Each structure stands twice: as structure tokens, then as C-alpha cells.
Amino acid sequence: MSRTDTMITTSDLNRTGPVERDIEQAITALKKGAYLLKYGRRGKPKFCPFRLSNDESVLIWFSGKEEKPLKLTKVSRIKSEQRTPIFQRYPRPEKEYQSFSLFYNDRSLDLICKDKDEADVWCRE
């Protein structure tokens, strides 16, 4: 082995840095869930409970008594701020930095978090 080669040990693989811990904490928070302000195509925005499934593949929320799933593989992009027509019906400019949209198929799921910290957990850019 030359001096430029590096050897990875099991202790290197088991060590987690601050970035890995932040990611793990974010995933844990997403699994526990939160109430987010959901904008819909009809009516005023409503608070709904959202959470990430245990296998981390589905975003789940409850609308009324009905569970709504969104497979994360269907999400094509995530956009911060309030740029969709749905957000424009009930604009909340003071909450712009807490807002994000998940785009899937030809639709969007438009959400506002309670604060900037929660928005950072849900929508890391």
C-alpha cells in the first residue's frame, strides 16, 4: 500500500460526524410528525398532522378522518417559499421562510411550518 492510499477501519465507519447526526435527528423528527398548515385547492388552509413512514418512503397526513399517503419517489422537486397558485389564494408573506411545496405528478402539496427550525427539518436545501 502506498502512502497516498488510505485505509478505512471499522472505527471510521462507526464514527458519525455532525452532519450525519443532523440527518438522523431530522429523520427522527419527521417520523414523529408535526402539525403543518396545509393549503388545498378548496377552502381555507387547515392544520393537518404530517409524518414520515417508518420505512422513510411515504409522507402521510390526515385530512379529516382519512389518511393520505404520498410516496416520496413521486416527488419531483421541493420548492421553498410561496410560489404556487394555491399559496397565492391566501398569501402569508410573513410566513414565506416557513413555507414549501412538494411537486408530484401535475400537483403540489403546499405547506407552512410553525417556525423556521421546523421548516429546516422538513425542507433541507
XYZ file of N, CA, C and O in Angstrom, residues 8 10 17 21 25 28 30 41-42 47 57-58 68 73 78 81 87-88 94 101 109 112 115 122-123:
100
model
N -9.474 2.375 5.497
C -10.676 2.643 6.271
C -10.826 1.535 7.294
O -10.846 0.355 6.963
N -12.952 -0.099 10.815
C -14.336 -0.177 11.283
C -14.661 0.974 12.220
O -15.793 1.423 12.266
N -20.284 11.967 12.229
C -19.954 13.373 12.400
C -21.206 14.198 12.616
O -22.314 13.680 12.676
N -25.333 13.167 12.282
C -26.229 13.312 13.441
C -27.394 14.229 13.104
O -28.531 13.960 13.478
N -31.277 13.145 13.272
C -32.235 13.893 14.087
C -33.395 14.398 13.245
O -34.544 14.377 13.678
N -35.686 11.428 12.482
C -36.439 11.097 13.688
C -37.582 12.090 13.893
O -38.701 11.702 14.199
N -39.072 13.874 11.615
C -40.076 13.666 10.570
C -40.946 12.449 10.866
O -42.141 12.452 10.586
N -56.734 22.976 -2.661
C -57.366 23.607 -3.822
C -58.716 24.222 -3.471
O -59.207 25.092 -4.166
N -59.345 23.727 -2.397
C -60.646 24.270 -1.980
C -60.562 24.699 -0.515
O -59.904 24.047 0.290
N -54.795 23.048 9.553
C -53.706 22.320 10.191
C -53.994 20.827 10.081
O -55.095 20.373 10.392
N -40.366 6.036 3.202
C -40.694 6.084 1.789
C -41.997 6.830 1.497
O -42.270 7.144 0.346
N -42.778 7.124 2.541
C -44.098 7.723 2.335
C -44.317 8.875 3.323
O -44.030 8.744 4.508
N -53.943 10.162 4.094
C -53.494 10.432 2.725
C -52.002 10.142 2.631
O -51.213 10.739 3.361
N -41.053 8.813 -3.813
C -40.489 8.595 -5.149
C -41.267 9.384 -6.204
O -40.745 9.643 -7.278
N -38.776 19.988 -4.615
C -39.235 20.708 -3.427
C -38.828 22.158 -3.625
O -37.687 22.452 -3.966
N -40.655 28.711 -0.173
C -41.420 29.929 -0.365
C -42.796 29.650 -0.963
O -43.152 28.510 -1.195
N -50.912 28.814 -3.022
C -50.454 29.727 -1.979
C -50.962 31.149 -2.237
O -51.251 31.887 -1.307
N -51.064 31.536 -3.482
C -51.433 32.907 -3.820
C -52.875 33.242 -3.455
O -53.225 34.411 -3.299
N -45.516 36.945 5.723
C -44.723 36.863 6.953
C -44.269 35.438 7.243
O -43.369 35.225 8.057
N -43.272 23.754 -0.958
C -44.184 22.967 -1.794
C -43.469 21.725 -2.276
O -42.304 21.782 -2.668
N -48.172 19.904 -3.106
C -48.603 19.851 -1.717
C -47.942 21.057 -1.066
O -46.720 21.127 -0.968
N -47.028 25.101 5.334
C -46.339 26.094 6.150
C -46.041 25.464 7.503
O -46.928 24.896 8.145
N -42.385 27.221 12.492
C -41.258 28.142 12.619
C -40.153 27.741 11.642
O -40.250 26.727 10.954
N -38.032 19.879 7.709
C -38.862 19.320 6.641
C -38.293 19.581 5.258
O -38.485 18.785 4.348
N -37.628 20.684 5.085
C -37.197 21.085 3.737
C -35.760 21.549 3.778
O -35.484 22.731 3.838
